[in-house]
Amino acid sequence: MLSNKSKDTMPDIAVVNPLEKTNWNDLLLRSAGYSFFHTAQWAGTLAEAYGYQPLYLYENNDNTPAGLLPLMEVKSPLTGKRGVCLPFTDACEPIVKSDRQFNELWARAVSLGKERNWKYLEIRGGNQYLMEAPPFQVFWGHELDLRPGHEKLSQGLRNSTRRNIKKAYGEKLEINISTLPDTMKEFCRLNVMTRKEHGLPPQPDRFFRILQNLVIGRDMGFIVTASTGGQVIAANVYLHFGMEVIYKYGASDKRYQHLRANNLVMWEAIKHSCDRGFKKLQFGRTEPQHKGLMQFKDGWGAKPYKMLYYRYDLRGKTFRANDNAIPGKLKNIISKLPAPALKTAGRILYRHMG
């Protein structure tokens, strides 16, 4: 469990901003356990889109991260001031080699939080070091091993998934794999429709423009779309770094659900990722109650695993066990809002939700 080391006994853990280190991503590639979410591009996207301040705890060893706990300070008059690892991120595991290193980083994070008067400290990962602490939220992740190649992977698809792909091919949907800004605009249009259906405000268009500029346009991601009659009806956004691809955002027009475009978009992304030599695909997080989405992800032969988030109350000095999901009544209200009102809500509220 966690130690209570004093500041005097801590190793030399610096507070750094990855945006100020020109070789940050190269350093990550020399370490174990990195993901796209540790990169400077993701830090830059969150900082520019929402104004969050990067405060990454970093222990250097021979120009390699011996220890890393990425944190961002979220300041909001609505939801308070806190440290999060990291906002709007599926998971961001600490990069450490031992329990001792994690405890040292955690102690420094708690100390930093007290110095900066945070309400709480949230970490999205680290469950192997926090097994005695109650998680604040529980999600499911899915990981697909891409190394066998798509021909072999096709044999591991669930029968219903295979049928849906075959049906989509039969509908002669047009597939496009792109890194262009216009494709991101098409995704944003569909994203408003999908978020409305789920009773959630959409992410601001500004966020996706910045993601396009800093990530997709720099060959650290791609967008797969399916179209019929010249109209885009489904789109997924994928991010990648090193040998890993992450399915981060998906959106579609429900009116065309019967064409099974979502299945074809995912399969084409898997094929594309295999052809580019990536070794694994992460399907993002899923709330346990979303049985349909769980079933969709299970159908690709991906391995499910639990994603645990921990929230430490810095004033009460205890881990919180809770779930801050949006209430069903509020989701119902949001789902009835017109698209312009939804986009305004997302633009105003999103930065407070990180």
XYZ file of C-alpha atoms in Angstrom:
354
model
C 0.000 0.000 0.000
C 1.009 3.642 -0.033
C 3.811 4.981 2.120
C 3.816 8.316 3.941
C 7.349 9.447 3.113
C 8.218 13.004 4.005
C 9.405 15.433 1.361
C 12.927 15.213 2.816
C 13.259 11.499 2.004
C 11.807 11.677 -1.510
C 14.006 11.113 -4.555
C 14.588 13.931 -7.018
C 11.153 14.054 -8.639
C 10.756 17.105 -10.864
C 7.532 18.776 -11.944
C 7.859 19.129 -15.726
C 5.798 20.252 -18.677
C 6.202 17.796 -21.587
C 5.429 20.637 -24.005
C 8.712 22.266 -22.977
C 10.818 19.158 -23.699
C 11.621 18.747 -27.394
C 12.520 15.061 -26.988
C 9.646 14.034 -24.703
C 8.208 11.355 -26.993
C 11.677 9.902 -27.620
C 12.116 9.551 -23.859
C 8.798 7.709 -23.641
C 9.840 5.224 -26.313
C 12.819 4.247 -24.144
C 10.548 3.337 -21.230
C 8.099 0.501 -20.618
C 4.360 0.977 -20.230
C 3.898 4.133 -22.293
C 0.816 4.852 -24.398
C -0.403 7.614 -26.687
C -1.907 9.319 -23.646
C 1.584 9.949 -22.208
C 2.691 11.888 -25.294
C 3.354 15.599 -25.668
C 0.667 15.763 -28.376
C -2.079 14.616 -26.011
C -0.837 16.997 -23.317
C -0.849 19.812 -25.876
C -4.361 18.983 -27.032
C -5.793 19.070 -23.493
C -3.847 22.174 -22.514
C -4.789 24.178 -25.615
C -8.414 23.050 -25.812
C -9.349 23.371 -22.138
C -6.640 25.469 -20.502
C -5.411 22.697 -18.203
C -1.891 23.049 -16.789
C 0.483 20.064 -17.250
C 2.292 19.165 -14.005
C 3.984 15.865 -14.834
C 5.947 14.225 -12.010
C 9.126 12.912 -13.545
C 12.082 10.992 -12.150
C 14.993 10.940 -14.592
C 17.526 8.103 -14.871
C 20.153 8.169 -17.643
C 17.830 10.153 -19.930
C 15.039 7.605 -19.473
C 11.882 8.065 -17.374
C 12.592 5.994 -14.254
C 9.246 7.183 -12.946
C 6.410 9.197 -14.463
C 3.002 10.251 -13.166
C 1.314 12.665 -15.627
C -0.936 15.188 -13.916
C -2.952 18.157 -15.106
C -4.426 20.841 -12.924
C -8.095 21.480 -13.637
C -9.349 24.804 -12.266
C -13.081 25.373 -12.381
C -15.455 27.661 -10.456
C -18.134 24.979 -10.985
C -16.334 21.756 -10.100
C -13.348 22.950 -8.094
C -9.589 22.716 -8.409
C -7.967 19.298 -8.648
C -5.197 17.192 -10.140
C -6.134 14.517 -12.678
C -4.091 11.818 -14.436
C -5.335 12.681 -17.072
C -8.587 14.496 -17.971
C -10.709 12.930 -20.749
C -8.290 10.008 -20.886
C -9.401 6.367 -20.863
C -6.402 5.264 -18.799
C -3.001 6.734 -17.983
C -0.896 4.211 -16.126
C 2.024 5.482 -14.050
C 5.352 4.508 -15.568
C 7.196 2.840 -12.694
C 9.269 -0.272 -12.075
C 8.350 -1.036 -8.458
C 5.929 -0.402 -5.621
C 8.565 1.834 -4.064
C 8.718 4.101 -7.116
C 4.946 4.368 -7.275
C 4.758 5.244 -3.567
C 7.382 7.951 -4.043
C 5.557 9.460 -6.994
C 2.235 9.246 -5.178
C 3.635 10.927 -2.079
C 5.011 13.736 -4.266
C 1.613 14.070 -5.984
C -0.167 14.354 -2.636
C 2.383 16.939 -1.510
C 1.905 18.904 -4.747
C -1.869 18.756 -4.356
C -1.674 20.210 -0.861
C 0.677 22.956 -2.031
C -1.731 23.908 -4.830
C -4.868 23.496 -2.710
C -6.517 20.751 -4.776
C -9.774 19.215 -3.604
C -8.681 15.790 -4.728
C -6.187 13.812 -6.754
C -7.532 11.423 -9.405
C -5.555 8.670 -11.111
C -6.883 6.587 -13.976
C -4.843 3.427 -13.583
C -2.325 2.091 -11.083
C -4.638 -0.577 -9.684
C -1.733 -2.996 -9.159
C -0.338 -0.484 -6.642
C -3.679 0.570 -5.118
C -5.295 -2.807 -4.536
C -6.322 -1.937 -0.974
C -7.981 1.342 -2.009
C -11.639 1.463 -3.132
C -11.994 2.574 -6.778
C -14.076 5.654 -7.466
C -15.255 4.354 -10.844
C -15.015 1.052 -12.683
C -14.988 0.638 -16.470
C -14.156 -2.159 -18.880
C -11.396 -1.981 -21.463
C -10.779 -4.308 -24.416
C -7.416 -5.086 -26.030
C -6.933 -6.828 -29.374
C -3.609 -8.443 -30.289
C -2.958 -7.420 -33.914
C 0.199 -9.462 -34.416
C -1.525 -12.477 -36.041
C -2.675 -10.227 -38.943
C -6.191 -9.518 -40.146
C -6.636 -12.771 -42.069
C -6.083 -14.778 -38.874
C -8.061 -12.285 -36.790
C -11.080 -12.682 -39.088
C -11.313 -16.288 -37.897
C -11.694 -15.128 -34.289
C -14.640 -12.815 -34.958
C -17.984 -13.669 -33.418
C -20.365 -15.094 -36.017
C -22.742 -12.129 -35.693
C -19.830 -9.681 -36.177
C -18.744 -11.540 -39.300
C -22.302 -11.469 -40.668
C -22.597 -7.729 -40.015
C -19.356 -7.049 -41.872
C -20.545 -9.166 -44.780
C -23.864 -7.286 -44.865
C -22.073 -3.920 -44.873
C -19.884 -5.032 -47.774
C -23.044 -6.095 -49.590
C -24.482 -2.594 -49.181
C -21.466 -1.316 -51.144
C -20.562 1.287 -48.540
C -17.600 3.475 -49.448
C -14.753 3.317 -46.914
C -12.246 6.138 -46.523
C -9.182 6.265 -44.261
C -8.100 9.860 -43.888
C -6.075 12.397 -41.921
C -7.721 15.437 -43.559
C -9.497 18.280 -41.694
C -12.659 17.884 -43.805
C -12.991 14.301 -42.581
C -12.779 15.493 -38.990
C -15.594 17.949 -39.727
C -17.752 15.052 -40.903
C -16.980 13.212 -37.686
C -17.986 16.272 -35.628
C -21.345 16.447 -37.416
C -22.059 12.810 -36.586
C -20.703 13.187 -33.061
C -23.396 15.738 -32.159
C -26.066 13.253 -33.293
C -24.536 10.375 -31.344
C -23.994 12.325 -28.123
C -27.567 13.582 -28.292
C -28.764 9.985 -28.604
C -26.775 9.089 -25.469
C -28.047 12.091 -23.518
C -24.610 13.760 -23.353
C -23.290 17.117 -24.600
C -20.758 16.789 -27.446
C -17.136 17.730 -27.050
C -16.483 21.245 -28.418
C -15.602 21.462 -32.109
C -12.550 23.443 -30.995
C -11.213 20.349 -29.202
C -11.430 18.280 -32.392
C -9.824 21.049 -34.472
C -6.875 21.058 -32.078
C -6.745 17.245 -32.066
C -6.683 17.391 -35.866
C -3.827 19.913 -35.906
C -1.644 18.368 -33.191
C -2.332 14.661 -33.642
C -4.209 13.467 -36.727
C -2.474 15.864 -39.105
C 0.924 14.754 -37.760
C 0.384 11.075 -38.521
C -0.389 10.094 -34.929
C -3.920 9.057 -35.767
C -6.445 8.515 -38.528
C -10.183 8.668 -39.194
C -12.143 5.880 -40.855
C -15.490 6.758 -42.440
C -18.260 4.847 -44.200
C -20.468 6.590 -46.766
C -23.512 5.781 -48.828
C -24.800 7.938 -51.660
C -21.983 10.408 -50.999
C -23.030 10.938 -47.373
C -20.836 9.942 -44.418
C -22.932 7.821 -42.046
C -20.289 6.460 -39.629
C -16.856 7.616 -38.492
C -14.275 6.520 -35.942
C -11.223 8.432 -34.710
C -8.092 6.408 -33.869
C -4.923 7.629 -32.134
C -1.572 5.866 -32.151
C 1.941 5.985 -30.725
C 4.643 3.366 -30.812
C 3.074 -0.008 -31.594
C -0.369 0.717 -30.124
C -3.576 2.055 -31.698
C -6.443 3.440 -29.606
C -10.066 3.626 -30.749
C -10.956 6.905 -29.059
C -14.146 8.302 -30.611
C -16.976 6.822 -32.650
C -20.097 8.369 -34.144
C -22.800 7.398 -36.614
C -26.174 8.326 -38.051
C -28.702 6.016 -36.380
C -31.020 6.202 -39.387
C -28.564 3.989 -41.277
C -27.961 1.513 -38.471
C -29.394 -1.330 -40.552
C -26.458 -1.012 -42.997
C -24.009 -2.099 -40.254
C -21.555 0.672 -41.148
C -20.088 0.682 -37.621
C -18.936 -2.900 -38.034
C -17.303 -2.218 -41.378
C -15.541 0.923 -40.124
C -14.036 -1.006 -37.211
C -12.964 -3.930 -39.403
C -11.297 -1.636 -41.939
C -9.461 0.096 -39.075
C -8.239 -3.272 -37.799
C -7.008 -4.233 -41.268
C -5.313 -0.858 -41.729
C -3.607 -1.130 -38.323
C -2.368 -4.644 -39.077
C -1.017 -3.545 -42.449
C 0.897 -0.686 -40.798
C 2.539 -3.067 -38.348
C 0.839 -2.030 -35.115
C 0.811 -4.739 -32.459
C -2.309 -3.994 -30.441
C -5.578 -2.082 -30.569
C -7.249 -0.636 -27.487
C -11.022 -0.229 -27.756
C -11.340 2.490 -25.120
C -13.424 2.375 -21.969
C -16.966 1.070 -21.569
C -19.356 1.650 -18.679
C -20.500 -1.716 -17.222
C -24.177 -0.893 -17.787
C -23.657 -0.390 -21.545
C -24.248 -4.020 -22.433
C -24.703 -3.321 -26.151
C -21.321 -1.616 -26.452
C -19.699 -4.366 -24.390
C -21.170 -6.950 -26.750
C -19.958 -4.996 -29.806
C -16.379 -4.910 -28.498
C -16.438 -8.536 -27.375
C -17.330 -9.538 -30.932
C -13.850 -8.688 -32.272
C -12.043 -11.258 -30.160
C -10.592 -8.571 -27.892
C -9.650 -9.388 -24.293
C -11.725 -7.549 -21.675
C -10.096 -6.107 -18.554
C -11.136 -3.750 -15.776
C -10.185 -0.070 -15.788
C -10.194 1.399 -12.277
C -10.175 5.100 -11.412
C -9.128 6.287 -7.946
C -9.977 9.584 -6.300
C -8.061 10.679 -3.201
C -9.650 13.404 -1.053
C -6.732 15.607 -0.055
C -8.664 17.308 2.726
C -10.198 14.174 4.185
C -7.027 12.125 3.492
C -9.013 9.190 2.187
C -9.963 7.477 -1.055
C -13.539 8.062 -2.169
C -15.752 5.219 -3.312
C -18.444 6.673 -5.513
C -19.748 6.963 -9.059
C -20.431 10.386 -10.581
C -22.331 9.165 -13.637
C -24.789 11.632 -15.141
C -28.298 10.873 -13.732
C -30.799 9.303 -16.122
C -33.242 12.232 -15.833
C -30.550 14.713 -16.874
C -29.559 12.499 -19.820
C -33.199 12.460 -20.898
C -33.341 16.271 -20.827
C -30.081 16.580 -22.784
C -31.306 14.134 -25.444
C -34.254 16.449 -26.190
C -32.142 19.560 -26.798
C -31.708 20.776 -30.396
C -28.220 20.403 -31.909
C -27.236 24.121 -31.573
C -28.149 24.100 -27.857
C -26.231 20.849 -27.362
C -23.108 22.286 -28.992
C -23.354 25.411 -26.829
C -23.682 23.276 -23.694
C -20.638 21.252 -24.681
C -18.601 24.369 -25.439
C -19.427 25.929 -22.068
C -19.398 22.877 -19.781
C -16.771 20.496 -21.070
C -13.703 22.135 -19.584
C -15.322 21.883 -16.132
C -15.822 18.113 -16.511
C -12.211 16.967 -16.927
